[in-house]
């Protein structure tokens, strides 16, 4: 009898261990964290260039062909009004054209004077005098056109028409250029602006008047602030992004042409916040997470808003229940769980 009782006791112990192991195998080890209510700021990022407004920029060009000689400035340099920019040697062909126009005017002037004296002596007719007067007017118009082109000046020094900053140099020193070629671009000393490019999917969140923080991509760490003043409602064919313009705050004076990174705060919102690891997505791309109640995981569909390492969520959440932040990849709705919180 004692041997029989001992065997029954041993069998009960084995069955207890097997049952406990079976129950343990159905439990998922997790880690949880309480829900927190926070105000979250959402931003978008773009890249751009410090520039000047178009109305404050002027192209420096000459209406005659020639050689750009002794360029005295470089892009980014600030110049005063009248300060020499470069020397220009007029093309010999243009000089010859001016000389010919001058010679034609001299002849027409002398001829008209001669015929006028003869007319006073009644040696020529009125029609002959009028023809000479017309020839003089035509020669004078041609000479004035040459003067406007500056063709009579073999070598000139071109000065800055206003105080400003050299934006670009389009031709090299010593280069022969045709008439009308842009040699330099000069921007007035006005408050600069920044032209930015944003991804298409983010540009729709931006509105005029939004604050912007800008930092240079190169050089010492620093930052400036500005405001969105214009947003282009079309896609840039070259960048495949959307362009916008930022007016910098007064007193900010970065170097024109500087490359910058811009951060725009597009909105703030009060949300339940969880670590990014807490939010999963199903095959359809829908977001969800798990909350724990009485030792079991319950799936909750949410709308997720990413912001750095934290994620804002909205949905049918129970604020008193913790959220699974680790081990959630193994879970299904209703599974038994065991774990600790942070």
XYZ file of N, CA, C and O in Angstrom, residues 62 64-70 86-92 154-155 172-177 183:
96
model
N 27.812 94.600 -71.328
C 28.086 95.731 -72.222
C 27.501 95.434 -73.600
O 27.505 94.287 -74.061
N 28.486 95.776 -76.502
C 29.452 95.630 -77.600
C 30.387 94.466 -77.291
O 30.568 94.080 -76.142
N 30.961 93.933 -78.333
C 31.890 92.823 -78.181
C 33.246 93.327 -77.698
O 33.583 94.507 -77.857
N 33.999 92.432 -77.088
C 35.327 92.822 -76.635
C 35.938 91.793 -75.719
O 35.479 90.644 -75.636
N 36.969 92.208 -74.983
C 37.705 91.322 -74.080
C 37.564 91.838 -72.654
O 37.769 93.027 -72.392
N 37.202 90.923 -71.739
C 37.128 91.262 -70.314
C 38.542 91.189 -69.754
O 39.171 90.138 -69.754
N 39.032 92.319 -69.294
C 40.428 92.397 -68.864
C 40.505 92.915 -67.420
O 39.731 93.778 -67.028
N 41.396 92.345 -66.630
C 41.663 92.792 -65.261
C 40.389 92.837 -64.416
O 39.943 93.897 -63.989
N 35.786 95.729 -63.381
C 36.679 95.119 -64.370
C 36.999 96.145 -65.442
O 36.332 97.173 -65.555
N 38.023 95.836 -66.219
C 38.367 96.659 -67.384
C 37.963 95.909 -68.639
O 38.052 94.682 -68.700
N 37.514 96.694 -69.634
C 36.983 96.092 -70.846
C 37.645 96.723 -72.063
O 37.699 97.958 -72.189
N 38.172 95.880 -72.932
C 38.807 96.334 -74.170
C 37.837 96.078 -75.308
O 37.478 94.924 -75.585
N 37.400 97.150 -75.964
C 36.413 97.033 -77.035
C 36.999 96.326 -78.243
O 38.154 96.545 -78.623
N 36.181 95.475 -78.859
C 36.610 94.748 -80.058
C 36.973 95.740 -81.159
O 36.261 96.721 -81.395
N 38.096 95.528 -81.865
C 38.522 96.462 -82.925
C 37.453 96.699 -83.986
O 37.344 97.799 -84.533
N 38.026 102.592 -76.609
C 38.794 101.371 -76.818
C 38.992 100.611 -75.516
O 38.988 99.381 -75.499
N 39.170 101.291 -74.407
C 39.371 100.640 -73.113
C 38.628 101.434 -72.046
O 38.816 102.648 -71.933
N 35.575 84.448 -67.813
C 36.923 84.451 -67.246
C 37.692 85.684 -67.700
O 37.395 86.280 -68.747
N 38.655 86.070 -66.907
C 39.512 87.198 -67.269
C 40.254 86.881 -68.559
O 40.803 85.803 -68.728
N 40.240 87.846 -69.495
C 40.895 87.649 -70.786
C 40.017 87.021 -71.849
O 40.450 86.851 -72.991
N 38.782 86.690 -71.496
C 37.881 86.028 -72.448
C 37.262 87.041 -73.396
O 36.850 88.123 -72.998
N 37.194 86.668 -74.681
C 36.535 87.494 -75.696
C 35.067 87.120 -75.732
O 34.713 85.947 -75.849
N 34.195 88.118 -75.602
C 32.759 87.844 -75.500
C 31.996 88.659 -76.526
O 32.409 89.758 -76.912
N 28.506 89.601 -67.638
C 29.863 89.426 -67.122
C 29.829 89.151 -65.625
O 30.465 88.217 -65.132
